[in-house]
Amino acid sequence: MTRFLFAAALAAGLAAPATALAGTCAGVTHADSITNAEGKTLVLNGMGQRIAYGVFKVYVGGLYVTSKSSSGSTIINADAPKRIVMQFVRDVPKDKMQETFAENFAKNPASANLKQEIGWLYSVLSDVKTGDKVALDYRPGVGTTVSMNGKDKTTIPGTDFMKAVFAIYLGSNPAYTPLRDGMLGNASCD
């Protein structure tokens, strides 16, 4: 009788319609896949959380790509659609956002040639509140669109800017190594 019930439950589970799963990290959920502005499906590569000063949880980041990879350099260098979504778990003022980006662009020598593009990014940054979502969405031939809570703020053209900004999160000298490792699927979130 027990075998029959197990087999029936297994069959019922296999016959059930597939449901969209989601990734969860530190209480924040990101969809397992998204569709970008061009209709391309991107899958959740991984998630991680950004912690500042060793104690303050700042945001949970999710990385979306066309094909999963555990290599930051492969993702950075691919001229393919990709998106980083940061859902903030604390308020962050605009000046702190700019300061953090500036510190991390300074780690990447190629960023020195992108002063205008970095200036465009700074011009659209604003105070972030708990629950806000900021996205960096790269589309080949278009550029990197910065959005907040689903509203596009600007699109910065070029692969050089995309590589510089994605290197902050996924490069060999990232802003926060556990965040990078989580987004690359190489570490658990918590």
CSV table of N, CA and C in Angstrom, one decimal, residues 5-156:
chain,number,residue,atom,x,y,z
A,5,LEU,N,0.9,4.4,-2.7
A,5,LEU,CA,0.7,5.8,-2.4
A,5,LEU,C,1.9,6.7,-2.9
A,6,PHE,N,3.2,6.2,-2.7
A,6,PHE,CA,4.3,6.9,-3.1
A,6,PHE,C,4.3,7.0,-4.6
A,7,ALA,N,4.0,6.0,-5.3
A,7,ALA,CA,4.0,6.0,-6.8
A,7,ALA,C,2.9,7.0,-7.3
A,8,ALA,N,1.7,7.0,-6.6
A,8,ALA,CA,0.6,7.9,-7.0
A,8,ALA,C,1.0,9.3,-6.8
A,9,ALA,N,1.7,9.6,-5.6
A,9,ALA,CA,2.1,11.0,-5.3
A,9,ALA,C,3.2,11.4,-6.3
A,10,LEU,N,4.1,10.5,-6.7
A,10,LEU,CA,5.1,10.9,-7.6
A,10,LEU,C,4.5,11.2,-9.0
A,11,ALA,N,3.6,10.3,-9.4
A,11,ALA,CA,2.9,10.5,-10.7
A,11,ALA,C,2.1,11.9,-10.7
A,12,ALA,N,1.5,12.2,-9.6
A,12,ALA,CA,0.7,13.4,-9.6
A,12,ALA,C,1.7,14.6,-9.6
A,13,GLY,N,2.8,14.5,-9.0
A,13,GLY,CA,3.8,15.6,-9.0
A,13,GLY,C,4.4,15.8,-10.4
A,14,LEU,N,4.6,14.7,-11.1
A,14,LEU,CA,5.1,14.8,-12.5
A,14,LEU,C,4.1,15.4,-13.5
A,15,ALA,N,2.8,15.1,-13.2
A,15,ALA,CA,1.8,15.6,-14.1
A,15,ALA,C,1.3,17.0,-13.8
A,16,ALA,N,1.8,17.6,-12.7
A,16,ALA,CA,1.4,18.9,-12.3
A,16,ALA,C,2.0,19.9,-13.2
A,17,PRO,N,1.4,21.0,-13.5
A,17,PRO,CA,2.0,22.0,-14.4
A,17,PRO,C,3.2,22.6,-13.8
A,18,ALA,N,4.2,22.9,-14.6
A,18,ALA,CA,5.4,23.5,-14.1
A,18,ALA,C,5.1,25.0,-13.6
A,19,THR,N,5.7,25.3,-12.5
A,19,THR,CA,5.5,26.6,-11.9
A,19,THR,C,6.9,27.4,-12.0
A,20,ALA,N,6.8,28.7,-12.1
A,20,ALA,CA,8.0,29.5,-12.1
A,20,ALA,C,8.6,29.5,-10.7
A,21,LEU,N,9.9,29.1,-10.6
A,21,LEU,CA,10.6,29.1,-9.4
A,21,LEU,C,11.3,30.4,-9.2
A,22,ALA,N,11.7,30.7,-8.0
A,22,ALA,CA,12.4,32.0,-7.8
A,22,ALA,C,13.6,31.7,-6.8
A,23,GLY,N,14.6,32.5,-7.0
A,23,GLY,CA,15.7,32.5,-6.0
A,23,GLY,C,15.5,33.4,-4.8
A,24,THR,N,15.9,32.9,-3.7
A,24,THR,CA,15.7,33.7,-2.5
A,24,THR,C,17.0,33.8,-1.7
A,25,CYS,N,17.3,35.0,-1.3
A,25,CYS,CA,18.6,35.3,-0.6
A,25,CYS,C,18.3,36.3,0.5
A,26,ALA,N,18.5,36.0,1.7
A,26,ALA,CA,18.4,37.0,2.9
A,26,ALA,C,17.0,37.6,2.9
A,27,GLY,N,16.0,36.8,2.5
A,27,GLY,CA,14.6,37.2,2.5
A,27,GLY,C,14.1,38.0,1.3
A,28,VAL,N,15.0,38.1,0.3
A,28,VAL,CA,14.7,38.8,-1.0
A,28,VAL,C,14.6,37.8,-2.0
A,29,THR,N,13.5,37.9,-2.8
A,29,THR,CA,13.3,36.9,-3.9
A,29,THR,C,13.4,37.6,-5.3
A,30,HIS,N,14.2,36.9,-6.1
A,30,HIS,CA,14.3,37.3,-7.5
A,30,HIS,C,13.8,36.1,-8.4
A,31,ALA,N,13.1,36.5,-9.5
A,31,ALA,CA,12.5,35.5,-10.4
A,31,ALA,C,13.6,34.7,-11.0
A,32,ASP,N,13.3,33.4,-11.3
A,32,ASP,CA,14.3,32.6,-12.0
A,32,ASP,C,14.6,33.0,-13.4
A,33,SER,N,13.7,33.7,-14.0
A,33,SER,CA,14.0,34.3,-15.4
A,33,SER,C,13.2,35.5,-15.6
A,34,ILE,N,13.7,36.4,-16.5
A,34,ILE,CA,13.1,37.6,-16.8
A,34,ILE,C,13.2,37.8,-18.3
A,35,THR,N,12.4,38.7,-18.8
A,35,THR,CA,12.5,39.1,-20.2
A,35,THR,C,12.9,40.5,-20.3
A,36,ASN,N,14.0,40.8,-21.2
A,36,ASN,CA,14.5,42.1,-21.3
A,36,ASN,C,13.6,42.9,-22.3
A,37,ALA,N,14.0,44.2,-22.5
A,37,ALA,CA,13.2,45.0,-23.4
A,37,ALA,C,13.1,44.5,-24.9
A,38,GLU,N,14.1,43.7,-25.3
A,38,GLU,CA,14.1,43.2,-26.6
A,38,GLU,C,13.4,41.8,-26.7
A,39,GLY,N,12.8,41.4,-25.6
A,39,GLY,CA,12.1,40.1,-25.6
A,39,GLY,C,13.0,38.9,-25.4
A,40,LYS,N,14.3,39.1,-25.0
A,40,LYS,CA,15.2,38.0,-24.7
A,40,LYS,C,15.0,37.5,-23.3
A,41,THR,N,15.0,36.2,-23.2
A,41,THR,CA,14.8,35.6,-21.8
A,41,THR,C,16.2,35.5,-21.2
A,42,LEU,N,16.3,36.0,-20.0
A,42,LEU,CA,17.5,35.9,-19.2
A,42,LEU,C,17.2,35.1,-17.9
A,43,VAL,N,18.2,34.2,-17.6
A,43,VAL,CA,18.0,33.3,-16.4
A,43,VAL,C,18.8,33.8,-15.3
A,44,LEU,N,18.3,33.5,-14.1
A,44,LEU,CA,19.0,33.9,-12.8
A,44,LEU,C,20.3,33.0,-12.7
A,45,ASN,N,21.4,33.7,-12.8
A,45,ASN,CA,22.7,33.0,-12.7
A,45,ASN,C,23.0,32.7,-11.2
A,46,GLY,N,22.7,33.7,-10.3
A,46,GLY,CA,23.0,33.5,-8.9
A,46,GLY,C,22.6,34.8,-8.2
A,47,MET,N,22.7,34.7,-6.8
A,47,MET,CA,22.3,35.8,-6.0
A,47,MET,C,23.3,35.9,-4.9
A,48,GLY,N,23.5,37.2,-4.4
A,48,GLY,CA,24.4,37.4,-3.2
A,48,GLY,C,24.0,38.7,-2.5
A,49,GLN,N,24.5,38.8,-1.3
A,49,GLN,CA,24.1,40.1,-0.6
A,49,GLN,C,25.4,40.9,-0.4
A,50,ARG,N,25.1,42.2,-0.5
A,50,ARG,CA,26.2,43.2,-0.2
A,50,ARG,C,26.1,43.7,1.2
A,51,ILE,N,27.2,43.5,1.9
A,51,ILE,CA,27.3,43.9,3.3
A,51,ILE,C,28.4,44.9,3.4
A,52,ALA,N,28.1,46.0,4.1
A,52,ALA,CA,29.1,47.1,4.3
A,52,ALA,C,29.6,47.1,5.7
A,53,TYR,N,30.9,47.4,5.8
A,53,TYR,CA,31.5,47.5,7.1
A,53,TYR,C,31.4,46.2,8.0
A,54,GLY,N,31.2,45.1,7.3
A,54,GLY,CA,31.1,43.8,7.9
A,54,GLY,C,29.8,43.5,8.7
A,55,VAL,N,28.9,44.5,8.8
A,55,VAL,CA,27.6,44.2,9.5
A,55,VAL,C,26.4,44.8,8.9
A,56,PHE,N,26.4,45.8,8.0
A,56,PHE,CA,25.2,46.4,7.5
A,56,PHE,C,24.8,45.8,6.2
A,57,LYS,N,23.7,45.1,6.1
A,57,LYS,CA,23.2,44.5,4.9
A,57,LYS,C,22.7,45.7,4.1
A,58,VAL,N,23.1,45.8,2.8
A,58,VAL,CA,22.8,46.9,2.0
A,58,VAL,C,21.8,46.5,0.9
A,59,TYR,N,22.1,45.5,0.1
A,59,TYR,CA,21.2,45.0,-0.9
A,59,TYR,C,21.4,43.6,-1.2
A,60,VAL,N,20.5,42.9,-1.9
A,60,VAL,CA,20.6,41.6,-2.5
A,60,VAL,C,20.7,41.8,-4.0
A,61,GLY,N,21.8,41.3,-4.6
A,61,GLY,CA,22.0,41.4,-6.0
A,61,GLY,C,21.7,40.1,-6.7
A,62,GLY,N,21.0,40.2,-7.8
A,62,GLY,CA,20.8,39.0,-8.7
A,62,GLY,C,21.4,39.3,-10.1
A,63,LEU,N,22.0,38.3,-10.6
A,63,LEU,CA,22.6,38.4,-12.0
A,63,LEU,C,21.8,37.5,-12.9
A,64,TYR,N,21.4,38.2,-14.0
A,64,TYR,CA,20.7,37.5,-15.1
A,64,TYR,C,21.5,37.5,-16.4
A,65,VAL,N,21.5,36.3,-17.0
A,65,VAL,CA,22.3,36.1,-18.2
A,65,VAL,C,21.6,35.2,-19.2
A,66,THR,N,22.0,35.1,-20.4
A,66,THR,CA,21.4,34.3,-21.4
A,66,THR,C,21.7,32.8,-21.2
A,67,SER,N,22.9,32.6,-20.7
A,67,SER,CA,23.4,31.2,-20.4
A,67,SER,C,24.2,31.2,-19.1
A,68,LYS,N,23.9,30.4,-18.2
A,68,LYS,CA,24.6,30.4,-16.9
A,68,LYS,C,26.1,30.2,-17.0
A,69,SER,N,26.9,30.8,-16.2
A,69,SER,CA,28.3,30.7,-16.1
A,69,SER,C,28.8,31.0,-14.7
A,70,SER,N,29.9,30.3,-14.3
A,70,SER,CA,30.5,30.6,-13.0
A,70,SER,C,31.7,31.5,-13.2
A,71,SER,N,32.0,32.0,-14.4
A,71,SER,CA,33.1,32.8,-14.7
A,71,SER,C,32.8,34.2,-14.9
A,72,GLY,N,33.3,35.1,-14.0
A,72,GLY,CA,33.0,36.5,-14.1
A,72,GLY,C,33.6,37.1,-15.4
A,73,SER,N,34.8,36.7,-15.7
A,73,SER,CA,35.4,37.3,-17.0
A,73,SER,C,34.6,36.8,-18.2
A,74,THR,N,34.1,35.6,-18.2
A,74,THR,CA,33.3,35.2,-19.4
A,74,THR,C,32.0,36.0,-19.5
A,75,ILE,N,31.4,36.3,-18.4
A,75,ILE,CA,30.1,37.1,-18.4
A,75,ILE,C,30.4,38.5,-18.8
A,76,ILE,N,31.5,39.1,-18.2
A,76,ILE,CA,31.8,40.5,-18.5
A,76,ILE,C,32.2,40.7,-19.9
A,77,ASN,N,33.0,39.8,-20.5
A,77,ASN,CA,33.4,40.0,-21.9
A,77,ASN,C,32.4,39.5,-22.9
A,78,ALA,N,31.4,38.9,-22.6
A,78,ALA,CA,30.4,38.4,-23.6
A,78,ALA,C,29.6,39.6,-24.0
A,79,ASP,N,29.5,39.8,-25.3
A,79,ASP,CA,28.7,40.9,-25.8
A,79,ASP,C,27.3,40.3,-26.0
A,80,ALA,N,26.6,40.1,-24.8
A,80,ALA,CA,25.3,39.4,-24.8
A,80,ALA,C,24.5,40.1,-23.7
A,81,PRO,N,23.2,40.0,-23.8
A,81,PRO,CA,22.3,40.6,-22.8
A,81,PRO,C,22.6,40.1,-21.4
A,82,LYS,N,22.6,41.0,-20.5
A,82,LYS,CA,22.8,40.6,-19.1
A,82,LYS,C,22.2,41.7,-18.2
A,83,ARG,N,21.9,41.4,-17.0
A,83,ARG,CA,21.3,42.3,-16.1
A,83,ARG,C,21.7,42.0,-14.6
A,84,ILE,N,22.0,43.1,-13.9
A,84,ILE,CA,22.2,43.0,-12.4
A,84,ILE,C,21.0,43.7,-11.8
A,85,VAL,N,20.3,43.1,-10.9
A,85,VAL,CA,19.2,43.7,-10.2
A,85,VAL,C,19.6,43.8,-8.7
A,86,MET,N,19.6,45.0,-8.1
A,86,MET,CA,19.9,45.1,-6.7
A,86,MET,C,18.6,45.6,-6.0
A,87,GLN,N,18.2,44.7,-5.0
A,87,GLN,CA,17.0,45.1,-4.2
A,87,GLN,C,17.6,45.5,-2.9
A,88,PHE,N,17.3,46.8,-2.5
A,88,PHE,CA,17.9,47.4,-1.3
A,88,PHE,C,17.1,47.0,-0.1
A,89,VAL,N,17.9,46.6,1.0
A,89,VAL,CA,17.3,46.3,2.2
A,89,VAL,C,17.5,47.3,3.3
A,90,ARG,N,18.1,48.5,2.9
A,90,ARG,CA,18.3,49.6,3.7
A,90,ARG,C,18.3,50.9,2.9
A,91,ASP,N,18.1,52.0,3.5
A,91,ASP,CA,18.2,53.3,2.8
A,91,ASP,C,19.6,53.6,2.5
A,92,VAL,N,19.9,54.1,1.3
A,92,VAL,CA,21.3,54.6,1.0
A,92,VAL,C,21.1,55.9,0.3
A,93,PRO,N,21.8,57.0,0.8
A,93,PRO,CA,21.7,58.3,0.2
A,93,PRO,C,22.5,58.3,-1.1
A,94,LYS,N,22.1,59.2,-2.0
A,94,LYS,CA,22.7,59.4,-3.3
A,94,LYS,C,24.3,59.6,-3.2
A,95,ASP,N,24.7,60.4,-2.3
A,95,ASP,CA,26.2,60.7,-2.2
A,95,ASP,C,26.9,59.4,-1.8
A,96,LYS,N,26.4,58.6,-1.0
A,96,LYS,CA,27.0,57.3,-0.7
A,96,LYS,C,27.1,56.4,-1.9
A,97,MET,N,26.0,56.4,-2.7
A,97,MET,CA,26.0,55.6,-3.9
A,97,MET,C,27.1,56.0,-4.8
A,98,GLN,N,27.2,57.3,-5.0
A,98,GLN,CA,28.3,57.9,-5.9
A,98,GLN,C,29.7,57.6,-5.4
A,99,GLU,N,29.8,57.7,-4.1
A,99,GLU,CA,31.1,57.5,-3.5
A,99,GLU,C,31.6,56.0,-3.7
A,100,THR,N,30.6,55.1,-3.5
A,100,THR,CA,30.9,53.7,-3.6
A,100,THR,C,31.3,53.3,-5.1
A,101,PHE,N,30.5,53.9,-6.0
A,101,PHE,CA,30.8,53.6,-7.5
A,101,PHE,C,32.2,54.2,-7.8
A,102,ALA,N,32.5,55.4,-7.3
A,102,ALA,CA,33.8,56.1,-7.6
A,102,ALA,C,34.9,55.2,-7.0
A,103,GLU,N,34.8,54.7,-5.8
A,103,GLU,CA,35.9,53.9,-5.3
A,103,GLU,C,36.1,52.6,-6.1
A,104,ASN,N,35.0,52.1,-6.6
A,104,ASN,CA,35.1,50.8,-7.4
A,104,ASN,C,35.6,51.1,-8.8
A,105,PHE,N,35.2,52.2,-9.4
A,105,PHE,CA,35.7,52.5,-10.8
A,105,PHE,C,37.2,52.8,-10.7
A,106,ALA,N,37.6,53.3,-9.6
A,106,ALA,CA,39.1,53.7,-9.4
A,106,ALA,C,39.9,52.4,-9.4
A,107,LYS,N,39.4,51.2,-9.0
A,107,LYS,CA,40.1,50.0,-9.0
A,107,LYS,C,40.3,49.4,-10.4
A,108,ASN,N,39.6,50.0,-11.4
A,108,ASN,CA,39.7,49.5,-12.8
A,108,ASN,C,40.3,50.5,-13.7
A,109,PRO,N,41.6,50.3,-14.1
A,109,PRO,CA,42.3,51.3,-14.9
A,109,PRO,C,41.6,51.7,-16.2
A,110,ALA,N,40.8,50.8,-16.8
A,110,ALA,CA,40.1,51.1,-18.0
A,110,ALA,C,39.0,52.2,-17.8
A,111,SER,N,38.6,52.4,-16.5
A,111,SER,CA,37.5,53.3,-16.2
A,111,SER,C,38.0,54.8,-16.4
A,112,ALA,N,39.3,55.0,-16.4
A,112,ALA,CA,39.9,56.3,-16.6
A,112,ALA,C,39.5,56.9,-17.9
A,113,ASN,N,39.2,56.1,-18.9
A,113,ASN,CA,38.8,56.6,-20.3
A,113,ASN,C,37.3,56.8,-20.4
A,114,LEU,N,36.5,56.6,-19.3
A,114,LEU,CA,35.1,56.6,-19.3
A,114,LEU,C,34.5,57.7,-18.5
A,115,LYS,N,35.2,58.8,-18.3
A,115,LYS,CA,34.8,59.9,-17.4
A,115,LYS,C,33.4,60.4,-17.8
A,116,GLN,N,33.1,60.6,-19.1
A,116,GLN,CA,31.8,61.1,-19.5
A,116,GLN,C,30.7,60.1,-19.2
A,117,GLU,N,30.9,58.8,-19.5
A,117,GLU,CA,29.9,57.8,-19.2
A,117,GLU,C,29.7,57.7,-17.7
A,118,ILE,N,30.7,57.7,-16.9
A,118,ILE,CA,30.6,57.6,-15.5
A,118,ILE,C,29.8,58.8,-15.0
A,119,GLY,N,30.1,60.0,-15.5
A,119,GLY,CA,29.3,61.2,-15.2
A,119,GLY,C,27.8,61.0,-15.4
A,120,TRP,N,27.5,60.4,-16.6
A,120,TRP,CA,26.1,60.2,-16.9
A,120,TRP,C,25.5,59.3,-15.8
A,121,LEU,N,26.2,58.2,-15.4
A,121,LEU,CA,25.7,57.4,-14.3
A,121,LEU,C,25.4,58.2,-13.0
A,122,TYR,N,26.4,58.9,-12.6
A,122,TYR,CA,26.3,59.7,-11.4
A,122,TYR,C,25.1,60.7,-11.5
A,123,SER,N,24.8,61.2,-12.7
A,123,SER,CA,23.8,62.2,-12.8
A,123,SER,C,22.4,61.6,-12.6
A,124,VAL,N,22.2,60.3,-12.7
A,124,VAL,CA,20.9,59.7,-12.5
A,124,VAL,C,20.7,59.0,-11.2
A,125,LEU,N,21.8,58.9,-10.5
A,125,LEU,CA,21.7,58.2,-9.2
A,125,LEU,C,20.9,59.1,-8.2
A,126,SER,N,20.1,58.5,-7.4
A,126,SER,CA,19.3,59.2,-6.4
A,126,SER,C,19.3,58.4,-5.1
A,127,ASP,N,18.7,59.0,-4.1
A,127,ASP,CA,18.6,58.3,-2.8
A,127,ASP,C,17.8,57.1,-3.0
A,128,VAL,N,18.2,56.0,-2.4
A,128,VAL,CA,17.5,54.7,-2.5
A,128,VAL,C,16.9,54.4,-1.1
A,129,LYS,N,15.7,53.9,-1.2
A,129,LYS,CA,14.9,53.5,0.0
A,129,LYS,C,14.8,52.0,0.1
A,130,THR,N,14.6,51.5,1.3
A,130,THR,CA,14.4,50.1,1.5
A,130,THR,C,13.3,49.6,0.6
A,131,GLY,N,13.6,48.5,-0.1
A,131,GLY,CA,12.7,47.9,-1.1
A,131,GLY,C,12.8,48.4,-2.5
A,132,ASP,N,13.6,49.5,-2.7
A,132,ASP,CA,13.8,49.9,-4.1
A,132,ASP,C,14.7,48.9,-4.8
A,133,LYS,N,14.4,48.9,-6.2
A,133,LYS,CA,15.2,48.0,-7.0
A,133,LYS,C,16.0,48.9,-8.1
A,134,VAL,N,17.3,48.7,-8.1
A,134,VAL,CA,18.1,49.4,-9.1
A,134,VAL,C,18.6,48.3,-10.1
A,135,ALA,N,18.5,48.5,-11.4
A,135,ALA,CA,19.0,47.5,-12.3
A,135,ALA,C,20.0,48.1,-13.3
A,136,LEU,N,20.9,47.3,-13.7
A,136,LEU,CA,21.9,47.7,-14.8
A,136,LEU,C,21.7,46.6,-15.8
A,137,ASP,N,21.1,47.0,-17.0
A,137,ASP,CA,20.6,46.1,-18.0
A,137,ASP,C,21.4,46.4,-19.3
A,138,TYR,N,22.3,45.5,-19.7
A,138,TYR,CA,23.1,45.6,-20.9
A,138,TYR,C,22.4,44.9,-22.0
A,139,ARG,N,22.3,45.6,-23.2
A,139,ARG,CA,21.8,45.1,-24.4
A,139,ARG,C,22.8,45.4,-25.5
A,140,PRO,N,23.3,44.4,-26.2
A,140,PRO,CA,24.3,44.6,-27.3
A,140,PRO,C,23.7,45.6,-28.3
A,141,GLY,N,24.6,46.6,-28.7
A,141,GLY,CA,24.2,47.5,-29.7
A,141,GLY,C,23.4,48.7,-29.2
A,142,VAL,N,23.0,48.6,-27.9
A,142,VAL,CA,22.2,49.6,-27.3
A,142,VAL,C,23.0,50.3,-26.2
A,143,GLY,N,23.5,49.5,-25.2
A,143,GLY,CA,24.2,50.0,-24.1
A,143,GLY,C,23.7,49.5,-22.8
A,144,THR,N,24.1,50.1,-21.7
A,144,THR,CA,23.7,49.7,-20.4
A,144,THR,C,22.6,50.7,-19.9
A,145,THR,N,21.4,50.2,-19.6
A,145,THR,CA,20.3,51.0,-19.1
A,145,THR,C,20.3,50.9,-17.6
A,146,VAL,N,20.3,52.1,-17.0
A,146,VAL,CA,20.1,52.2,-15.5
A,146,VAL,C,18.7,52.5,-15.2
A,147,SER,N,18.1,51.6,-14.4
A,147,SER,CA,16.7,51.9,-14.0
A,147,SER,C,16.5,51.8,-12.5
A,148,MET,N,15.4,52.4,-12.1
A,148,MET,CA,15.1,52.4,-10.7
A,148,MET,C,13.6,52.0,-10.6
A,149,ASN,N,13.3,51.0,-9.9
A,149,ASN,CA,11.9,50.5,-9.7
A,149,ASN,C,11.2,50.4,-11.0
A,150,GLY,N,11.9,49.9,-12.0
A,150,GLY,CA,11.3,49.6,-13.3
A,150,GLY,C,11.2,50.8,-14.3
A,151,LYS,N,11.7,52.0,-13.8
A,151,LYS,CA,11.7,53.2,-14.7
A,151,LYS,C,13.1,53.5,-15.2
A,152,ASP,N,13.3,53.5,-16.5
A,152,ASP,CA,14.6,53.8,-17.1
A,152,ASP,C,15.0,55.2,-16.7
A,153,LYS,N,16.3,55.4,-16.3
A,153,LYS,CA,16.8,56.7,-16.0
A,153,LYS,C,17.7,57.2,-17.1
A,154,THR,N,18.5,56.3,-17.7
A,154,THR,CA,19.4,56.6,-18.8
A,154,THR,C,19.9,55.3,-19.4
A,155,THR,N,20.4,55.5,-20.6
A,155,THR,CA,21.1,54.4,-21.3
A,155,THR,C,22.5,54.9,-21.7
A,156,ILE,N,23.5,54.2,-21.2
A,156,ILE,CA,24.9,54.6,-21.5
A,156,ILE,C,25.4,53.7,-22.6
